[in-house]
Amino acid sequence: MKRVIVLAALISFGMVTLVAVGAQQGEMVVEVEQVADNLYVLRGGGGNSAAFVTSNGVVLVDTKLAGWGQPLIDAMGELTQNPITTIINTHSHFDHVSGNVEFPASVEFVAHENAKTLMEEWNPVTGFPGDFQDVFDQNNGHGLPTRTYAERLTLGSGDDQVDLYYFGRGHTGGDTWVVFPSLRTMHAGDMFPSKQVPIIDQSNGGSGVEYARTLRLAHATVTDIDAVITGHSTVMTRNDIAEMADFVDAFVAGVRAGKLAGRTAADVASSWMPAARFRTDYDVPPAERLEAYVQVIYDELDGQ
Ligand SMILES: [Zn+2]
């Protein structure tokens, strides 16, 4: 038998209540942060999931690593009797989609059309050596998107409305931005993972050169929001998207300058530092991983 435990009601800060619900299976604990009456961020086991409780059912954004589908189902069962009816995947990465296969076929699986292709292809992730089990292949394609879109898709209406946007390449070539208009909140997926040099996954359609433009388009288009659920960090603000765009722009400019000066990607990666205004808040990966993203930008500039 699975054991579901409620760990504790922990902290309140401002209007946000933080509740930890443990769906415990071995070490698997889903931590739940309530960000609105009917919106939760579910942490642990990969990317941040979001659960939007509508009158008809729960819309779940992202399903974490392999094995984390059932803990998500258990955690939501503690919070609402409404079944999970819709799963939106922000992009194709293993740490955001692998739990899909643990949900029943009655669930509608929604993603950008490019993300569906990438989930089917299951390419390695640039800068992340390692073989991640192809859960869709293992499950005869169950859990792959059953509904896709190209530019924009609206699900539900009124207070239950969810808007999906594709603003272009960046982290991958099929990143969806999920907006909950009634709650003035957006899930940015890994286009905004945290304040850091983002993963630029060339082998899954990502682009360093286009990254900041995509962030700016999201910021300029989706104006009626306050809160932004990030792919792997805390809930941030709409202004933080614009700041992230500036940060990525500065990174790409630094790489471009290095290339023009004839330096190697390894040399640029080992010496690049964020400008002073970013240095406190933004993380830079170790040089060997940074080099992979510098190389992606080098390759893109070569092709221009
Ligand atoms: Zn990702």
Short mmCIF file of C-alpha atoms and ligand atoms in Angstrom, two decimals:
data_model
loop_
_atom_site.label_atom_id
_atom_site.label_comp_id
_atom_site.label_asym_id
_atom_site.label_seq_id
_atom_site.Cartn_x
_atom_site.Cartn_y
_atom_site.Cartn_z
CA MET A 1 0.00 0.00 0.00
CA LYS A 2 1.08 3.51 -0.73
CA ARG A 3 1.22 5.75 2.24
CA VAL A 4 0.25 9.39 1.87
CA ILE A 5 1.33 11.64 4.67
CA VAL A 6 0.71 15.26 5.38
CA LEU A 7 4.00 16.55 6.69
CA ALA A 8 3.11 19.93 8.10
CA ALA A 9 1.60 23.30 7.44
CA LEU A 10 4.79 25.27 7.40
CA ILE A 11 5.04 28.94 6.63
CA SER A 12 2.93 31.89 5.59
CA PHE A 13 4.49 34.85 3.86
CA GLY A 14 2.31 37.59 2.46
CA MET A 15 -0.59 36.10 0.55
CA VAL A 16 1.23 32.86 -0.13
CA THR A 17 0.68 29.82 2.01
CA LEU A 18 3.25 27.08 1.92
CA VAL A 19 2.00 23.61 2.67
CA ALA A 20 4.02 20.47 2.41
CA VAL A 21 2.10 17.37 1.47
CA GLY A 22 4.25 14.31 1.26
CA ALA A 23 3.22 11.61 -1.15
CA GLN A 24 5.81 9.26 0.19
CA GLN A 25 7.14 6.41 -1.87
CA GLY A 26 10.60 5.76 -0.64
CA GLU A 27 12.29 9.13 -0.92
CA MET A 28 9.70 10.72 -3.19
CA VAL A 29 8.17 13.72 -1.47
CA VAL A 30 6.07 16.26 -3.34
CA GLU A 31 6.21 19.64 -1.65
CA VAL A 32 3.16 21.77 -2.27
CA GLU A 33 3.20 25.57 -2.32
CA GLN A 34 -0.24 27.13 -2.60
CA VAL A 35 0.03 30.30 -4.68
CA ALA A 36 -3.73 31.03 -5.03
CA ASP A 37 -7.01 29.50 -3.83
CA ASN A 38 -6.96 27.03 -6.70
CA LEU A 39 -3.34 27.02 -7.88
CA TYR A 40 -0.47 25.01 -6.46
CA VAL A 41 3.20 24.64 -7.28
CA LEU A 42 4.40 21.07 -6.72
CA ARG A 43 8.13 20.69 -6.14
CA GLY A 44 10.54 17.79 -6.06
CA GLY A 45 11.50 15.12 -8.59
CA GLY A 46 12.52 17.38 -11.46
CA GLY A 47 10.87 20.53 -12.80
CA ASN A 48 8.23 22.51 -10.94
CA SER A 49 4.72 21.26 -11.66
CA ALA A 50 1.65 23.50 -11.32
CA ALA A 51 -1.86 22.30 -10.56
CA PHE A 52 -4.82 24.51 -11.50
CA VAL A 53 -8.04 23.28 -9.92
CA THR A 54 -10.99 24.15 -12.21
CA SER A 55 -14.68 23.36 -11.82
CA ASN A 56 -14.31 20.39 -14.18
CA GLY A 57 -11.00 18.94 -13.07
CA VAL A 58 -7.37 19.64 -12.44
CA VAL A 59 -5.09 21.01 -15.16
CA LEU A 60 -1.58 19.81 -14.33
CA VAL A 61 1.48 21.43 -15.86
CA ASP A 62 4.50 19.08 -16.13
CA THR A 63 4.92 15.66 -14.55
CA LYS A 64 8.55 15.47 -13.36
CA LEU A 65 10.99 12.55 -13.56
CA ALA A 66 10.09 8.91 -14.19
CA GLY A 67 8.18 7.50 -11.23
CA TRP A 68 6.82 10.84 -10.04
CA GLY A 69 3.37 10.57 -11.67
CA GLN A 70 1.81 8.61 -8.83
CA PRO A 71 3.26 10.87 -6.10
CA LEU A 72 1.73 13.81 -8.00
CA ILE A 73 -1.65 12.04 -8.15
CA ASP A 74 -1.43 11.28 -4.42
CA ALA A 75 -0.46 14.85 -3.52
CA MET A 76 -3.34 16.29 -5.53
CA GLY A 77 -5.71 13.77 -3.94
CA GLU A 78 -4.94 15.43 -0.61
CA LEU A 79 -5.90 18.83 -1.98
CA THR A 80 -9.01 18.25 -4.13
CA GLN A 81 -11.50 15.56 -5.10
CA ASN A 82 -11.46 16.79 -8.71
CA PRO A 83 -9.65 14.35 -10.99
CA ILE A 84 -6.66 15.38 -13.10
CA THR A 85 -8.21 15.76 -16.57
CA THR A 86 -5.56 17.67 -18.50
CA ILE A 87 -1.76 17.55 -18.53
CA ILE A 88 0.21 20.30 -20.24
CA ASN A 89 3.92 19.72 -20.84
CA THR A 90 5.92 22.95 -21.08
CA HIS A 91 8.57 21.12 -23.15
CA SER A 92 9.96 17.71 -23.97
CA HIS A 93 12.63 17.23 -21.30
CA PHE A 94 12.69 14.05 -19.22
CA ASP A 95 12.40 15.94 -15.94
CA HIS A 96 9.11 17.56 -17.05
CA VAL A 97 7.33 14.78 -18.97
CA SER A 98 8.33 11.34 -17.67
CA GLY A 99 5.50 11.11 -15.11
CA ASN A 100 2.97 11.36 -17.99
CA VAL A 101 2.96 7.60 -18.48
CA GLU A 102 1.53 7.03 -14.98
CA PHE A 103 -1.71 8.86 -15.78
CA PRO A 104 -4.74 7.17 -17.34
CA ALA A 105 -5.52 7.42 -21.05
CA SER A 106 -8.63 9.48 -20.21
CA VAL A 107 -6.31 12.45 -19.52
CA GLU A 108 -5.79 14.89 -22.38
CA PHE A 109 -2.05 15.46 -22.94
CA VAL A 110 -1.34 18.88 -24.44
CA ALA A 111 1.95 20.29 -25.75
CA HIS A 112 3.40 22.37 -28.55
CA GLU A 113 3.62 20.44 -31.83
CA ASN A 114 7.44 20.63 -31.79
CA ALA A 115 7.53 19.32 -28.21
CA LYS A 116 5.47 16.30 -29.28
CA THR A 117 7.96 15.54 -32.06
CA LEU A 118 10.86 15.95 -29.62
CA MET A 119 9.20 13.63 -27.09
CA GLU A 120 8.88 11.04 -29.84
CA GLU A 121 12.51 11.50 -30.89
CA TRP A 122 13.85 11.53 -27.29
CA ASN A 123 17.19 13.08 -28.24
CA PRO A 124 19.97 13.52 -25.67
CA VAL A 125 20.06 16.90 -23.92
CA THR A 126 22.92 19.24 -24.93
CA GLY A 127 25.34 19.71 -22.04
CA PHE A 128 23.80 16.86 -20.03
CA PRO A 129 25.58 13.60 -20.76
CA GLY A 130 23.49 10.70 -19.56
CA ASP A 131 20.94 8.29 -20.84
CA PHE A 132 17.43 9.02 -19.60
CA GLN A 133 14.96 6.20 -20.06
CA ASP A 134 12.56 6.77 -22.95
CA VAL A 135 9.36 6.30 -20.97
CA PHE A 136 7.14 6.78 -24.00
CA ASP A 137 8.93 4.07 -25.96
CA GLN A 138 8.67 1.78 -22.94
CA ASN A 139 4.91 2.43 -22.74
CA ASN A 140 4.03 2.07 -26.43
CA GLY A 141 3.57 5.81 -26.82
CA HIS A 142 1.13 6.22 -23.92
CA GLY A 143 1.47 9.69 -22.38
CA LEU A 144 2.59 11.39 -25.59
CA PRO A 145 0.64 14.55 -26.44
CA THR A 146 -2.86 13.85 -27.75
CA ARG A 147 -3.50 17.51 -28.55
CA THR A 148 -1.01 19.99 -30.01
CA TYR A 149 -0.98 23.58 -31.25
CA ALA A 150 1.31 25.84 -33.27
CA GLU A 151 1.05 29.41 -31.92
CA ARG A 152 -1.65 29.73 -29.31
CA LEU A 153 -4.30 27.54 -27.69
CA THR A 154 -7.02 28.36 -25.16
CA LEU A 155 -8.49 25.69 -22.89
CA GLY A 156 -11.64 26.30 -20.81
CA SER A 157 -13.32 29.66 -20.25
CA GLY A 158 -14.08 32.24 -17.58
CA ASP A 159 -12.23 31.65 -14.34
CA ASP A 160 -11.12 28.24 -15.65
CA GLN A 161 -9.38 29.60 -18.75
CA VAL A 162 -5.82 28.52 -19.53
CA ASP A 163 -3.87 30.06 -22.43
CA LEU A 164 -0.89 28.33 -24.04
CA TYR A 165 1.59 30.36 -26.05
CA TYR A 166 4.55 29.50 -28.23
CA PHE A 167 6.91 32.48 -28.53
CA GLY A 168 9.84 30.86 -30.33
CA ARG A 169 13.06 29.00 -29.68
CA GLY A 170 15.27 29.19 -26.61
CA HIS A 171 15.66 26.38 -24.09
CA THR A 172 14.32 23.92 -26.71
CA GLY A 173 12.46 24.34 -29.97
CA GLY A 174 9.03 23.69 -28.47
CA ASP A 175 8.58 25.59 -25.20
CA THR A 176 5.05 26.47 -24.06
CA TRP A 177 4.21 29.37 -21.76
CA VAL A 178 1.08 28.56 -19.73
CA VAL A 179 -1.06 31.48 -18.52
CA PHE A 180 -3.85 31.37 -15.92
CA PRO A 181 -5.54 34.73 -16.68
CA SER A 182 -7.97 34.68 -13.74
CA LEU A 183 -5.02 34.33 -11.36
CA ARG A 184 -2.65 36.70 -13.19
CA THR A 185 -0.05 33.93 -13.13
CA MET A 186 2.11 32.24 -15.76
CA HIS A 187 4.19 29.04 -15.78
CA ALA A 188 7.31 29.78 -17.84
CA GLY A 189 8.77 26.27 -17.84
CA ASP A 190 12.50 26.13 -18.44
CA MET A 191 12.55 29.20 -20.68
CA PHE A 192 12.90 30.76 -17.22
CA PRO A 193 14.29 27.94 -15.03
CA SER A 194 15.78 30.25 -12.39
CA LYS A 195 18.14 33.20 -12.49
CA GLN A 196 20.99 31.43 -14.28
CA VAL A 197 22.66 30.84 -17.61
CA PRO A 198 19.89 28.73 -19.12
CA ILE A 199 20.32 25.33 -20.73
CA ILE A 200 20.41 25.84 -24.48
CA ASP A 201 19.46 22.43 -25.80
CA GLN A 202 20.68 22.46 -29.37
CA SER A 203 19.89 18.79 -29.98
CA ASN A 204 16.23 19.54 -29.13
CA GLY A 205 15.86 22.70 -31.20
CA GLY A 206 17.10 25.22 -28.63
CA SER A 207 18.77 28.50 -29.63
CA GLY A 208 21.06 30.85 -27.74
CA VAL A 209 20.93 33.56 -30.39
CA GLU A 210 17.09 33.64 -30.34
CA TYR A 211 16.67 33.04 -26.59
CA ALA A 212 16.43 36.66 -25.38
CA ARG A 213 14.11 37.64 -28.22
CA THR A 214 11.73 34.85 -27.18
CA LEU A 215 11.81 36.01 -23.55
CA ARG A 216 11.09 39.59 -24.64
CA LEU A 217 8.16 38.49 -26.80
CA ALA A 218 6.66 36.62 -23.86
CA HIS A 219 7.16 39.63 -21.61
CA ALA A 220 5.67 42.04 -24.15
CA THR A 221 2.69 39.83 -25.07
CA VAL A 222 1.57 38.54 -21.68
CA THR A 223 1.12 41.76 -19.73
CA ASP A 224 -1.76 40.92 -17.36
CA ILE A 225 0.23 38.79 -14.95
CA ASP A 226 2.04 39.38 -11.69
CA ALA A 227 3.48 35.99 -10.75
CA VAL A 228 5.72 33.72 -12.81
CA ILE A 229 6.21 30.07 -11.87
CA THR A 230 9.74 29.18 -12.92
CA GLY A 231 10.91 25.80 -14.20
CA HIS A 232 13.07 24.96 -11.20
CA SER A 233 13.12 27.88 -8.75
CA THR A 234 10.86 30.14 -6.70
CA VAL A 235 7.82 32.03 -7.98
CA MET A 236 9.06 35.26 -9.55
CA THR A 237 7.58 38.36 -11.21
CA ARG A 238 6.87 39.51 -14.75
CA ASN A 239 9.72 42.04 -14.45
CA ASP A 240 12.10 39.16 -13.78
CA ILE A 241 11.42 37.87 -17.32
CA ALA A 242 12.65 41.17 -18.77
CA GLU A 243 15.69 41.04 -16.50
CA MET A 244 16.40 37.47 -17.58
CA ALA A 245 16.24 38.63 -21.21
CA ASP A 246 18.86 41.29 -20.43
CA PHE A 247 21.03 38.68 -18.74
CA VAL A 248 20.84 36.23 -21.65
CA ASP A 249 21.47 39.08 -24.10
CA ALA A 250 24.62 40.03 -22.18
CA PHE A 251 25.78 36.41 -22.14
CA VAL A 252 25.28 36.01 -25.90
CA ALA A 253 27.00 39.36 -26.52
CA GLY A 254 29.99 38.21 -24.48
CA VAL A 255 30.20 34.97 -26.45
CA ARG A 256 29.88 36.83 -29.74
CA ALA A 257 32.72 39.16 -28.75
CA GLY A 258 34.88 36.21 -27.79
CA LYS A 259 34.27 34.56 -31.14
CA LEU A 260 35.06 37.76 -33.03
CA ALA A 261 38.33 37.98 -31.07
CA GLY A 262 39.23 34.48 -32.25
CA ARG A 263 39.02 32.82 -28.84
CA THR A 264 37.99 29.19 -28.37
CA ALA A 265 34.67 28.25 -26.78
CA ALA A 266 36.56 26.66 -23.88
CA ASP A 267 38.50 29.88 -23.32
CA VAL A 268 35.34 32.00 -23.31
CA ALA A 269 33.57 29.56 -20.98
CA SER A 270 36.40 29.53 -18.45
CA SER A 271 36.63 33.31 -18.20
CA TRP A 272 33.08 34.67 -18.71
CA MET A 273 31.52 36.50 -15.78
CA PRO A 274 28.13 38.18 -15.53
CA ALA A 275 28.07 41.98 -15.40
CA ALA A 276 28.09 43.46 -11.90
CA ARG A 277 24.32 44.06 -11.80
CA PHE A 278 23.66 40.33 -12.26
CA ARG A 279 26.47 38.90 -10.15
CA THR A 280 24.58 38.54 -6.86
CA ASP A 281 21.44 36.87 -8.20
CA TYR A 282 22.47 34.87 -11.24
CA ASP A 283 24.16 31.48 -11.30
CA VAL A 284 26.76 30.39 -13.83
CA PRO A 285 27.24 26.65 -14.41
CA PRO A 286 30.68 25.03 -14.15
CA ALA A 287 32.96 25.87 -17.09
CA GLU A 288 32.66 22.47 -18.75
CA ARG A 289 28.87 22.79 -18.98
CA LEU A 290 28.98 26.46 -19.86
CA GLU A 291 31.30 25.55 -22.72
CA ALA A 292 28.54 23.43 -24.27
CA TYR A 293 26.24 26.47 -24.44
CA VAL A 294 29.03 28.74 -25.69
CA GLN A 295 29.65 26.16 -28.42
CA VAL A 296 25.94 26.17 -29.34
CA ILE A 297 26.12 29.94 -29.86
CA TYR A 298 29.39 29.59 -31.81
CA ASP A 299 27.70 27.05 -34.11
CA GLU A 300 24.70 29.33 -34.59
CA LEU A 301 26.90 32.33 -35.42
CA ASP A 302 28.83 30.19 -37.92
CA GLY A 303 25.58 29.47 -39.68
CA GLN A 304 24.58 33.11 -39.98
ZN ZN B 1 14.21 21.59 -19.62
#
